[in-house]
Amino acid sequence: MPYTFAEDAQDAIDLHIIASQSLDDWLASQDAAVGEWVQQNDFSGNLGQTLLVPASGDRKVMALAGYGTASKRARTHFPLASAASKLPSGTYRIASGLPEDVAETECLGWLLSGYRFDRYKQKSDKTVSLVPPQGVDPVKVTIMAEAEAMIRDLVNTPASDMSPVDLATAAAELAEAHGAECSTIVGDDLLDQNFPLIHTVGRASATPPRLIDMRWGQNGPKLTLVGKGVCFDTGGLNLKPGSSMGLMKKDMGGAAHVLGIARMIMAMKLPVQLRVLIPAVENSVSSASFRPGDILDSRKGLTVENNNTDAEGRLVLADALALASEDEPDLILSMATLTGAARVAVGSDIAPYYTDNDDDAQALFASGARVDDPVWRLPFHEGYETKIEPANADLDNAPSGGFAGSITAALFLRRFVSDARYVHFDIFSWQSANAPARPRGGVGTGARAVFDALPALLKL
């Protein structure tokens, strides 16, 4: 990443972070020439403003970054990043103005300001480094930034270069980098090893479906992460309109997220026994496509009446969750770009999650607030269980009526988890417009909140 941390150096430029209401107080501590320069350049401390103040006499060059007002900062993530992206190449040292309670998050935003998805275009030669302020762990923040960049890269890569094979390769490379074990079950072997739903959803594609299984760590509580890996979703025979298919390269966002969390766990060497399960498929159209009205078998033995082939994500997750439960982990956590209903409920910026455990819910909410990765609990509402119980099978993958779609999807998934604490995230994984440290495209939603909450969730 072109935005990095640097060791303190004599030539580092002092960076003063100045909130709008603090400008006059800061200027009172400076010589008159600084005040004149600030006035001439109309610097007012507004969010995102930057200004280089030239050297004069014994005073070195310094930089100013507008931090705006508290109300303006509350409306964005990583407010410092709005200025960091405008600074010229160089090494900077924060000299004043950064509140200690947000220093780690703002430093993360600084690193992410340099993120560009440039696999298919000319790379920028701009490099901006920051001397990490005291109290910020540069190793941890760098690991978090690299994990976020990996999530974004995986989601941004088009399906032509992010097939189930490519997703499995990405998982294998991550495993190799951290000494983990990684295996895959491919094609008809899924039937032989009792993963009928994963096979059914992916069988129409020229690229065979597969189940990716990564393991790392020998000691500590057992944590299993399950991520939806639908590398492209046409909707199957319930074909999506073109306007809805344009972003379907991101339908493997759940897989990208659990790999990002796994990367943070392994790099930080958390004392857990980690397992990552990713059903990787393409929901394609061919003579082998599964059909509306088909009644499908599952690994757990429950039958599913398929009433919409575009509700395929919960099907592939069902087999993976059943396998996860067999290992009797301390916690199972799934992430998936599962329903449009979740976006209607909370929008694109908030990651809704489901859990029956109030302590887990509180830990996740607190972590989301602490690391500026907002999450919100939605209910496993028992009153809606009948909606997923059709006349002809045990379960319905697409209840009629259109109400509470995210909740009924979560209830469907919970049916495949046996005797384990379970948390499910229904995420968007996409930034629709450019924002500080969050360019339009794939983005992490909920991954940092989960990572930050793990010590509380697993009693580490």
CSV table of C-alpha atoms in Angstrom, one decimal:
chain,number,residue,atom,x,y,z
A,1,MET,CA,0.0,0.0,0.0
A,2,PRO,CA,1.4,3.4,-0.9
A,3,TYR,CA,0.4,4.9,2.5
A,4,THR,CA,2.5,3.4,5.2
A,5,PHE,CA,4.0,3.8,8.6
A,6,ALA,CA,7.5,5.1,9.0
A,7,GLU,CA,10.1,5.4,11.7
A,8,ASP,CA,10.5,8.8,13.2
A,9,ALA,CA,13.0,10.8,11.2
A,10,GLN,CA,14.5,14.3,11.4
A,11,ASP,CA,13.0,15.2,8.0
A,12,ALA,CA,9.4,14.2,9.0
A,13,ILE,CA,7.0,17.0,8.5
A,14,ASP,CA,5.1,18.0,11.6
A,15,LEU,CA,1.3,17.6,11.0
A,16,HIS,CA,-1.1,19.7,13.1
A,17,ILE,CA,-4.7,18.4,13.1
A,18,ILE,CA,-6.9,21.4,13.7
A,19,ALA,CA,-10.6,21.3,14.4
A,20,SER,CA,-12.6,24.3,13.2
A,21,GLN,CA,-13.2,25.7,16.7
A,22,SER,CA,-9.5,25.2,17.7
A,23,LEU,CA,-7.9,27.2,14.9
A,24,ASP,CA,-7.7,30.5,16.9
A,25,ASP,CA,-6.2,28.9,19.9
A,26,TRP,CA,-3.6,27.1,17.8
A,27,LEU,CA,-2.7,30.3,15.9
A,28,ALA,CA,-2.1,32.0,19.2
A,29,SER,CA,0.8,29.7,19.9
A,30,GLN,CA,2.4,30.4,16.5
A,31,ASP,CA,4.3,33.4,15.1
A,32,ALA,CA,2.6,36.1,13.2
A,33,ALA,CA,3.9,34.8,9.8
A,34,VAL,CA,2.0,31.5,10.3
A,35,GLY,CA,-1.2,33.4,10.9
A,36,GLU,CA,-0.8,35.5,7.8
A,37,TRP,CA,-0.1,32.4,5.7
A,38,VAL,CA,-3.2,30.6,7.1
A,39,GLN,CA,-5.3,33.7,6.4
A,40,GLN,CA,-4.0,34.2,2.9
A,41,ASN,CA,-4.8,30.6,2.0
A,42,ASP,CA,-8.3,30.6,3.5
A,43,PHE,CA,-7.5,27.7,5.9
A,44,SER,CA,-10.3,27.5,8.5
A,45,GLY,CA,-9.9,24.0,9.8
A,46,ASN,CA,-12.8,22.6,7.8
A,47,LEU,CA,-12.9,18.9,7.4
A,48,GLY,CA,-10.5,17.7,4.7
A,49,GLN,CA,-8.6,21.0,4.2
A,50,THR,CA,-4.8,20.8,4.0
A,51,LEU,CA,-2.1,23.4,4.0
A,52,LEU,CA,1.7,23.3,3.9
A,53,VAL,CA,3.2,26.2,5.9
A,54,PRO,CA,6.7,27.0,4.5
A,55,ALA,CA,9.8,27.2,6.6
A,56,SER,CA,10.8,30.5,8.1
A,57,GLY,CA,13.9,31.2,10.2
A,58,ASP,CA,14.3,28.4,12.7
A,59,ARG,CA,10.8,27.1,12.0
A,60,LYS,CA,10.6,24.0,9.7
A,61,VAL,CA,8.0,23.3,7.1
A,62,MET,CA,4.8,22.1,8.7
A,63,ALA,CA,1.4,20.8,7.5
A,64,LEU,CA,-2.1,21.5,8.7
A,65,ALA,CA,-5.1,19.2,8.4
A,66,GLY,CA,-8.6,20.4,8.9
A,67,TYR,CA,-10.6,18.2,11.4
A,68,GLY,CA,-13.9,20.1,11.0
A,69,THR,CA,-16.6,20.0,13.7
A,70,ALA,CA,-17.7,17.1,15.8
A,71,SER,CA,-21.0,17.0,13.9
A,72,LYS,CA,-19.2,16.8,10.6
A,73,ARG,CA,-16.8,14.1,11.9
A,74,ALA,CA,-19.8,12.1,13.1
A,75,ARG,CA,-21.1,11.9,9.5
A,76,THR,CA,-18.1,10.0,8.1
A,77,HIS,CA,-15.7,7.3,8.7
A,78,PHE,CA,-12.0,8.1,9.1
A,79,PRO,CA,-12.3,11.9,9.1
A,80,LEU,CA,-8.6,12.5,9.1
A,81,ALA,CA,-8.4,10.5,5.9
A,82,SER,CA,-10.2,13.2,4.0
A,83,ALA,CA,-7.1,15.4,4.6
A,84,ALA,CA,-4.5,12.6,4.4
A,85,SER,CA,-5.4,11.8,0.8
A,86,LYS,CA,-4.7,15.4,-0.2
A,87,LEU,CA,-1.2,15.7,1.3
A,88,PRO,CA,1.8,15.5,-1.1
A,89,SER,CA,4.2,12.6,-1.0
A,90,GLY,CA,6.4,12.7,2.1
A,91,THR,CA,6.7,11.5,5.7
A,92,TYR,CA,4.5,13.2,8.4
A,93,ARG,CA,4.6,13.2,12.2
A,94,ILE,CA,1.4,14.1,14.1
A,95,ALA,CA,2.5,17.0,16.3
A,96,SER,CA,-0.9,18.0,17.8
A,97,GLY,CA,-4.6,17.7,17.7
A,98,LEU,CA,-5.3,14.0,17.4
A,99,PRO,CA,-7.6,12.7,20.2
A,100,GLU,CA,-6.1,9.6,21.8
A,101,ASP,CA,-9.3,7.7,21.8
A,102,VAL,CA,-9.6,7.7,18.0
A,103,ALA,CA,-5.8,7.6,17.2
A,104,GLU,CA,-5.8,3.9,16.2
A,105,THR,CA,-8.9,4.2,13.9
A,106,GLU,CA,-7.6,7.4,12.3
A,107,CYS,CA,-4.2,5.8,11.7
A,108,LEU,CA,-6.0,2.9,10.0
A,109,GLY,CA,-7.9,5.4,7.9
A,110,TRP,CA,-4.6,7.1,7.0
A,111,LEU,CA,-3.2,3.7,5.6
A,112,LEU,CA,-6.5,3.0,3.8
A,113,SER,CA,-6.4,6.4,2.1
A,114,GLY,CA,-3.8,4.9,-0.1
A,115,TYR,CA,-5.9,2.0,-1.2
A,116,ARG,CA,-6.5,1.8,-5.0
A,117,PHE,CA,-7.9,-1.2,-6.9
A,118,ASP,CA,-5.3,-0.9,-9.7
A,119,ARG,CA,-4.9,-4.5,-10.9
A,120,TYR,CA,-6.1,-3.4,-14.3
A,121,LYS,CA,-4.8,0.1,-14.5
A,122,GLN,CA,-1.6,2.1,-14.1
A,123,LYS,CA,-0.4,2.4,-10.5
A,124,SER,CA,0.1,5.7,-8.7
A,125,ASP,CA,3.6,6.6,-7.7
A,126,LYS,CA,2.4,8.7,-4.7
A,127,THR,CA,3.8,7.6,-1.3
A,128,VAL,CA,2.7,9.1,2.0
A,129,SER,CA,4.1,7.9,5.3
A,130,LEU,CA,3.1,8.5,8.9
A,131,VAL,CA,5.1,8.2,12.0
A,132,PRO,CA,2.7,6.4,14.3
A,133,PRO,CA,1.7,8.4,17.4
A,134,GLN,CA,2.5,7.1,20.8
A,135,GLY,CA,0.1,4.5,22.0
A,136,VAL,CA,-0.7,3.2,18.5
A,137,ASP,CA,0.6,-0.3,17.6
A,138,PRO,CA,1.8,0.1,14.0
A,139,VAL,CA,2.0,-3.7,13.5
A,140,LYS,CA,-1.6,-4.3,14.5
A,141,VAL,CA,-2.9,-1.3,12.5
A,142,THR,CA,-0.9,-2.4,9.4
A,143,ILE,CA,-2.3,-6.0,9.7
A,144,MET,CA,-5.8,-4.6,9.9
A,145,ALA,CA,-5.2,-2.3,6.8
A,146,GLU,CA,-3.7,-5.2,4.9
A,147,ALA,CA,-6.7,-7.4,5.7
A,148,GLU,CA,-9.1,-4.7,4.7
A,149,ALA,CA,-7.2,-4.2,1.4
A,150,MET,CA,-7.4,-8.0,0.8
A,151,ILE,CA,-11.2,-8.0,1.3
A,152,ARG,CA,-11.6,-5.1,-1.1
A,153,ASP,CA,-9.3,-6.7,-3.7
A,154,LEU,CA,-11.2,-10.0,-3.6
A,155,VAL,CA,-14.6,-8.2,-3.9
A,156,ASN,CA,-13.5,-5.8,-6.6
A,157,THR,CA,-12.0,-8.5,-8.8
A,158,PRO,CA,-14.4,-9.4,-11.6
A,159,ALA,CA,-15.8,-12.9,-11.9
A,160,SER,CA,-13.6,-13.5,-14.9
A,161,ASP,CA,-10.7,-13.5,-12.6
A,162,MET,CA,-12.5,-14.5,-9.3
A,163,SER,CA,-14.1,-17.9,-10.1
A,164,PRO,CA,-14.4,-20.6,-7.5
A,165,VAL,CA,-11.0,-21.8,-8.5
A,166,ASP,CA,-9.5,-18.3,-8.0
A,167,LEU,CA,-11.2,-18.0,-4.6
A,168,ALA,CA,-9.8,-21.3,-3.6
A,169,THR,CA,-6.4,-20.2,-4.7
A,170,ALA,CA,-6.6,-17.0,-2.7
A,171,ALA,CA,-7.5,-19.1,0.4
A,172,ALA,CA,-4.7,-21.5,-0.2
A,173,GLU,CA,-2.2,-18.7,-0.6
A,174,LEU,CA,-3.4,-17.1,2.6
A,175,ALA,CA,-3.1,-20.4,4.4
A,176,GLU,CA,0.4,-21.0,3.1
A,177,ALA,CA,1.5,-17.5,4.2
A,178,HIS,CA,0.5,-18.3,7.8
A,179,GLY,CA,1.2,-22.0,8.1
A,180,ALA,CA,-2.4,-23.1,8.0
A,181,GLU,CA,-3.8,-26.2,6.3
A,182,CYS,CA,-6.2,-25.8,3.4
A,183,SER,CA,-8.1,-28.4,1.4
A,184,THR,CA,-11.0,-28.4,-1.1
A,185,ILE,CA,-13.8,-30.8,-2.0
A,186,VAL,CA,-14.6,-30.3,-5.7
A,187,GLY,CA,-17.4,-31.2,-8.1
A,188,ASP,CA,-19.1,-34.6,-7.8
A,189,ASP,CA,-16.9,-35.3,-4.7
A,190,LEU,CA,-19.3,-33.0,-2.9
A,191,LEU,CA,-22.1,-35.5,-3.5
A,192,ASP,CA,-19.9,-38.4,-2.4
A,193,GLN,CA,-19.1,-36.5,0.8
A,194,ASN,CA,-22.7,-35.4,1.5
A,195,PHE,CA,-22.8,-31.7,0.5
A,196,PRO,CA,-25.8,-31.9,-1.9
A,197,LEU,CA,-26.9,-28.3,-1.6
A,198,ILE,CA,-23.5,-26.8,-2.5
A,199,HIS,CA,-23.4,-29.2,-5.5
A,200,THR,CA,-26.9,-28.4,-6.6
A,201,VAL,CA,-26.4,-24.6,-6.6
A,202,GLY,CA,-23.0,-24.8,-8.5
A,203,ARG,CA,-23.6,-27.7,-10.9
A,204,ALA,CA,-24.8,-25.5,-13.8
A,205,SER,CA,-21.5,-23.7,-14.1
A,206,ALA,CA,-18.6,-24.8,-16.3
A,207,THR,CA,-16.4,-24.2,-13.1
A,208,PRO,CA,-17.3,-27.0,-10.7
A,209,PRO,CA,-18.5,-26.0,-7.2
A,210,ARG,CA,-16.2,-26.6,-4.2
A,211,LEU,CA,-16.0,-26.4,-0.4
A,212,ILE,CA,-12.9,-24.7,0.9
A,213,ASP,CA,-11.7,-25.8,4.4
A,214,MET,CA,-8.9,-24.0,6.2
A,215,ARG,CA,-7.6,-24.8,9.6
A,216,TRP,CA,-5.0,-23.0,11.8
A,217,GLY,CA,-4.0,-23.1,15.5
A,218,GLN,CA,-3.7,-26.0,17.9
A,219,ASN,CA,-4.8,-24.4,21.2
A,220,GLY,CA,-7.5,-22.3,22.6
A,221,PRO,CA,-11.3,-22.0,21.9
A,222,LYS,CA,-12.6,-23.3,18.6
A,223,LEU,CA,-13.8,-20.6,16.2
A,224,THR,CA,-15.4,-21.5,12.9
A,225,LEU,CA,-16.0,-18.8,10.3
A,226,VAL,CA,-18.3,-19.6,7.4
A,227,GLY,CA,-18.4,-17.3,4.4
A,228,LYS,CA,-20.7,-17.2,1.3
A,229,GLY,CA,-18.6,-17.7,-1.8
A,230,VAL,CA,-21.0,-17.2,-4.7
A,231,CYS,CA,-18.5,-15.8,-7.2
A,232,PHE,CA,-21.2,-14.7,-9.6
A,233,ASP,CA,-24.9,-14.8,-9.2
A,234,THR,CA,-27.1,-14.7,-12.3
A,235,GLY,CA,-30.1,-15.6,-10.2
A,236,GLY,CA,-30.2,-19.0,-11.9
A,237,LEU,CA,-33.5,-19.8,-13.7
A,238,ASN,CA,-35.1,-16.9,-11.7
A,239,LEU,CA,-32.7,-14.7,-13.7
A,240,LYS,CA,-31.9,-11.3,-12.3
A,241,PRO,CA,-32.5,-8.2,-14.4
A,242,GLY,CA,-29.4,-6.6,-15.8
A,243,SER,CA,-29.7,-3.7,-13.3
A,244,SER,CA,-29.4,-6.2,-10.4
A,245,MET,CA,-26.7,-8.3,-12.0
A,246,GLY,CA,-24.1,-5.6,-12.3
A,247,LEU,CA,-22.7,-5.9,-8.8
A,248,MET,CA,-23.0,-9.7,-8.5
A,249,LYS,CA,-19.2,-10.1,-8.6
A,250,LYS,CA,-19.5,-9.1,-5.0
A,251,ASP,CA,-21.7,-12.0,-4.0
A,252,MET,CA,-18.6,-13.7,-2.6
A,253,GLY,CA,-18.2,-10.8,-0.1
A,254,GLY,CA,-18.9,-13.1,2.8
A,255,ALA,CA,-16.0,-15.3,1.8
A,256,ALA,CA,-13.8,-12.3,1.4
A,257,HIS,CA,-14.7,-11.1,4.9
A,258,VAL,CA,-14.0,-14.4,6.7
A,259,LEU,CA,-10.7,-14.6,4.9
A,260,GLY,CA,-9.9,-11.1,6.1
A,261,ILE,CA,-10.8,-11.9,9.7
A,262,ALA,CA,-8.7,-15.1,9.4
A,263,ARG,CA,-5.8,-13.1,8.1
A,264,MET,CA,-6.0,-10.7,11.2
A,265,ILE,CA,-6.3,-13.7,13.6
A,266,MET,CA,-3.4,-15.5,12.1
A,267,ALA,CA,-1.1,-12.5,11.7
A,268,MET,CA,-1.8,-11.4,15.3
A,269,LYS,CA,-1.4,-15.0,16.5
A,270,LEU,CA,-4.6,-15.1,18.6
A,271,PRO,CA,-4.8,-18.2,20.8
A,272,VAL,CA,-7.7,-19.9,19.0
A,273,GLN,CA,-8.3,-23.0,16.9
A,274,LEU,CA,-9.6,-21.4,13.7
A,275,ARG,CA,-11.5,-23.1,10.9
A,276,VAL,CA,-12.7,-21.3,7.8
A,277,LEU,CA,-15.4,-22.9,5.6
A,278,ILE,CA,-16.3,-21.3,2.2
A,279,PRO,CA,-18.7,-22.9,-0.2
A,280,ALA,CA,-17.5,-21.5,-3.5
A,281,VAL,CA,-19.9,-21.7,-6.5
A,282,GLU,CA,-21.2,-19.8,-9.5
A,283,ASN,CA,-25.0,-19.6,-9.7
A,284,SER,CA,-25.2,-20.1,-13.5
A,285,VAL,CA,-27.9,-21.0,-16.1
A,286,SER,CA,-27.6,-24.2,-18.1
A,287,SER,CA,-29.6,-27.4,-18.7
A,288,ALA,CA,-28.1,-28.5,-15.3
A,289,SER,CA,-29.6,-25.6,-13.4
A,290,PHE,CA,-31.8,-26.4,-10.4
A,291,ARG,CA,-35.4,-25.3,-10.7
A,292,PRO,CA,-38.1,-23.5,-8.8
A,293,GLY,CA,-40.2,-26.1,-7.1
A,294,ASP,CA,-37.4,-28.6,-6.7
A,295,ILE,CA,-37.2,-30.3,-3.3
A,296,LEU,CA,-33.5,-30.5,-2.3
A,297,ASP,CA,-31.7,-32.7,0.2
A,298,SER,CA,-29.2,-31.2,2.6
A,299,ARG,CA,-26.2,-32.5,4.6
A,300,LYS,CA,-28.2,-32.2,7.9
A,301,GLY,CA,-31.0,-34.3,6.5
A,302,LEU,CA,-33.6,-31.4,6.3
A,303,THR,CA,-35.3,-31.1,2.9
A,304,VAL,CA,-35.7,-27.7,1.3
A,305,GLU,CA,-38.3,-26.6,-1.1
A,306,ASN,CA,-36.6,-24.3,-3.6
A,307,ASN,CA,-39.0,-21.5,-4.4
A,308,ASN,CA,-36.5,-19.1,-5.9
A,309,THR,CA,-33.1,-20.1,-7.5
A,310,ASP,CA,-32.0,-16.5,-6.6
A,311,ALA,CA,-32.1,-17.4,-2.9
A,312,GLU,CA,-29.1,-19.7,-3.4
A,313,GLY,CA,-26.7,-18.2,-0.8
A,314,ARG,CA,-28.5,-19.7,2.1
A,315,LEU,CA,-28.5,-23.1,0.4
A,316,VAL,CA,-24.7,-23.3,0.1
A,317,LEU,CA,-24.2,-21.9,3.6
A,318,ALA,CA,-26.6,-24.5,5.0
A,319,ASP,CA,-24.3,-27.4,4.1
A,320,ALA,CA,-21.3,-25.6,5.4
A,321,LEU,CA,-23.0,-24.7,8.7
A,322,ALA,CA,-24.0,-28.3,9.2
A,323,LEU,CA,-20.4,-29.3,8.7
A,324,ALA,CA,-19.2,-26.6,11.1
A,325,SER,CA,-21.6,-27.8,13.8
A,326,GLU,CA,-20.2,-31.4,13.6
A,327,ASP,CA,-16.9,-30.1,14.9
A,328,GLU,CA,-18.6,-28.7,18.1
A,329,PRO,CA,-16.8,-25.3,18.0
A,330,ASP,CA,-17.2,-22.8,20.8
A,331,LEU,CA,-18.5,-20.2,18.3
A,332,ILE,CA,-19.8,-20.3,14.7
A,333,LEU,CA,-19.9,-17.0,12.8
A,334,SER,CA,-21.2,-16.7,9.2
A,335,MET,CA,-21.0,-13.7,6.9
A,336,ALA,CA,-22.9,-13.3,3.7
A,337,THR,CA,-24.1,-10.8,1.1
A,338,LEU,CA,-27.5,-12.5,1.6
A,339,THR,CA,-30.5,-10.2,1.3
A,340,GLY,CA,-31.6,-6.9,-0.1
A,341,ALA,CA,-34.0,-6.8,2.9
A,342,ALA,CA,-31.0,-6.1,5.2
A,343,ARG,CA,-30.1,-3.1,3.1
A,344,VAL,CA,-33.7,-1.8,3.3
A,345,ALA,CA,-33.6,-2.2,7.0
A,346,VAL,CA,-30.2,-0.6,7.9
A,347,GLY,CA,-28.7,0.7,4.6
A,348,SER,CA,-25.3,-0.1,3.2
A,349,ASP,CA,-23.1,1.3,5.9
A,350,ILE,CA,-24.3,-0.8,8.9
A,351,ALA,CA,-23.7,-4.6,9.2
A,352,PRO,CA,-26.7,-6.2,10.8
A,353,TYR,CA,-26.1,-9.4,12.8
A,354,TYR,CA,-28.1,-12.0,14.6
A,355,THR,CA,-27.4,-13.9,17.8
A,356,ASP,CA,-29.4,-15.5,20.6
A,357,ASN,CA,-26.6,-14.6,23.1
A,358,ASP,CA,-27.1,-11.1,24.7
A,359,ASP,CA,-23.4,-11.0,25.9
A,360,ASP,CA,-22.2,-11.7,22.3
A,361,ALA,CA,-24.6,-9.0,21.0
A,362,GLN,CA,-23.3,-6.4,23.4
A,363,ALA,CA,-19.6,-7.3,22.7
A,364,LEU,CA,-20.1,-6.9,19.0
A,365,PHE,CA,-22.0,-3.6,19.3
A,366,ALA,CA,-19.4,-2.2,21.6
A,367,SER,CA,-16.6,-3.2,19.3
A,368,GLY,CA,-18.3,-1.8,16.2
A,369,ALA,CA,-18.6,1.6,18.0
A,370,ARG,CA,-15.0,1.4,19.3
A,371,VAL,CA,-13.4,0.8,15.9
A,372,ASP,CA,-15.8,2.8,13.7
A,373,ASP,CA,-17.3,-0.2,12.0
A,374,PRO,CA,-21.0,0.1,12.8
A,375,VAL,CA,-23.1,-3.0,13.4
A,376,TRP,CA,-26.6,-3.5,14.6
A,377,ARG,CA,-28.5,-6.5,16.1
A,378,LEU,CA,-31.6,-7.8,14.4
A,379,PRO,CA,-33.7,-10.5,16.0
A,380,PHE,CA,-34.0,-14.2,15.4
A,381,HIS,CA,-37.8,-13.7,15.8
A,382,GLU,CA,-39.4,-17.0,16.7
A,383,GLY,CA,-42.8,-15.8,15.4
A,384,TYR,CA,-41.5,-15.9,11.8
A,385,GLU,CA,-40.4,-19.6,12.0
A,386,THR,CA,-43.6,-20.7,10.3
A,387,LYS,CA,-42.8,-18.5,7.3
A,388,ILE,CA,-39.9,-20.9,6.4
A,389,GLU,CA,-42.0,-24.1,6.8
A,390,PRO,CA,-43.7,-25.0,3.5
A,391,ALA,CA,-46.3,-27.7,2.9
A,392,ASN,CA,-44.0,-30.0,0.9
A,393,ALA,CA,-40.7,-30.0,2.6
A,394,ASP,CA,-39.0,-29.2,6.0
A,395,LEU,CA,-37.9,-25.7,4.9
A,396,ASP,CA,-38.6,-23.0,2.3
A,397,ASN,CA,-35.7,-21.1,1.0
A,398,ALA,CA,-37.8,-18.1,-0.3
A,399,PRO,CA,-40.9,-17.5,1.7
A,400,SER,CA,-43.6,-15.5,-0.1
A,401,GLY,CA,-44.9,-12.2,1.0
A,402,GLY,CA,-41.6,-10.2,0.9
A,403,PHE,CA,-41.6,-9.1,4.6
A,404,ALA,CA,-38.7,-9.7,7.0
A,405,GLY,CA,-36.6,-11.2,4.4
A,406,SER,CA,-33.3,-10.8,6.3
A,407,ILE,CA,-34.8,-12.3,9.4
A,408,THR,CA,-36.3,-15.3,7.6
A,409,ALA,CA,-33.0,-16.0,5.9
A,410,ALA,CA,-31.2,-15.9,9.3
A,411,LEU,CA,-33.8,-18.3,10.8
A,412,PHE,CA,-33.3,-20.6,7.8
A,413,LEU,CA,-29.5,-20.7,8.5
A,414,ARG,CA,-30.0,-21.2,12.2
A,415,ARG,CA,-31.9,-24.5,11.4
A,416,PHE,CA,-28.6,-26.0,10.2
A,417,VAL,CA,-26.6,-25.1,13.4
A,418,SER,CA,-26.6,-27.7,16.2
A,419,ASP,CA,-25.7,-27.0,19.8
A,420,ALA,CA,-23.3,-24.1,19.2
A,421,ARG,CA,-23.3,-20.4,19.8
A,422,TYR,CA,-24.0,-18.8,16.5
A,423,VAL,CA,-23.7,-15.3,15.0
A,424,HIS,CA,-24.8,-14.4,11.5
A,425,PHE,CA,-23.9,-11.2,9.6
A,426,ASP,CA,-26.0,-10.1,6.6
A,427,ILE,CA,-23.6,-7.6,4.9
A,428,PHE,CA,-23.4,-5.5,1.8
A,429,SER,CA,-19.7,-5.4,1.2
A,430,TRP,CA,-19.9,-2.4,-1.2
A,431,GLN,CA,-19.2,1.3,-1.0
A,432,SER,CA,-21.5,3.0,-3.5
A,433,ALA,CA,-19.7,6.4,-3.7
A,434,ASN,CA,-16.3,7.7,-3.0
A,435,ALA,CA,-15.6,8.6,0.7
A,436,PRO,CA,-12.5,9.2,2.8
A,437,ALA,CA,-10.4,6.0,2.8
A,438,ARG,CA,-13.4,4.2,1.2
A,439,PRO,CA,-13.3,4.6,-2.5
A,440,ARG,CA,-16.3,3.3,-4.5
A,441,GLY,CA,-16.1,-0.5,-4.7
A,442,GLY,CA,-15.7,-3.4,-2.4
A,443,VAL,CA,-15.4,-2.5,1.3
A,444,GLY,CA,-15.2,-4.3,4.7
A,445,THR,CA,-18.4,-4.1,6.7
A,446,GLY,CA,-18.3,-5.8,10.1
A,447,ALA,CA,-15.0,-7.5,9.8
A,448,ARG,CA,-13.1,-5.2,12.1
A,449,ALA,CA,-15.9,-5.2,14.6
A,450,VAL,CA,-15.8,-9.0,14.7
A,451,PHE,CA,-12.0,-9.1,15.1
A,452,ASP,CA,-12.1,-6.5,17.9
A,453,ALA,CA,-14.8,-8.4,19.7
A,454,LEU,CA,-13.1,-11.8,19.6
A,455,PRO,CA,-11.3,-11.5,23.0
A,456,ALA,CA,-14.8,-10.9,24.6
A,457,LEU,CA,-16.6,-13.5,22.5
A,458,LEU,CA,-14.0,-16.2,23.1
A,459,LYS,CA,-12.8,-15.2,26.6
A,460,LEU,CA,-9.2,-14.8,25.3
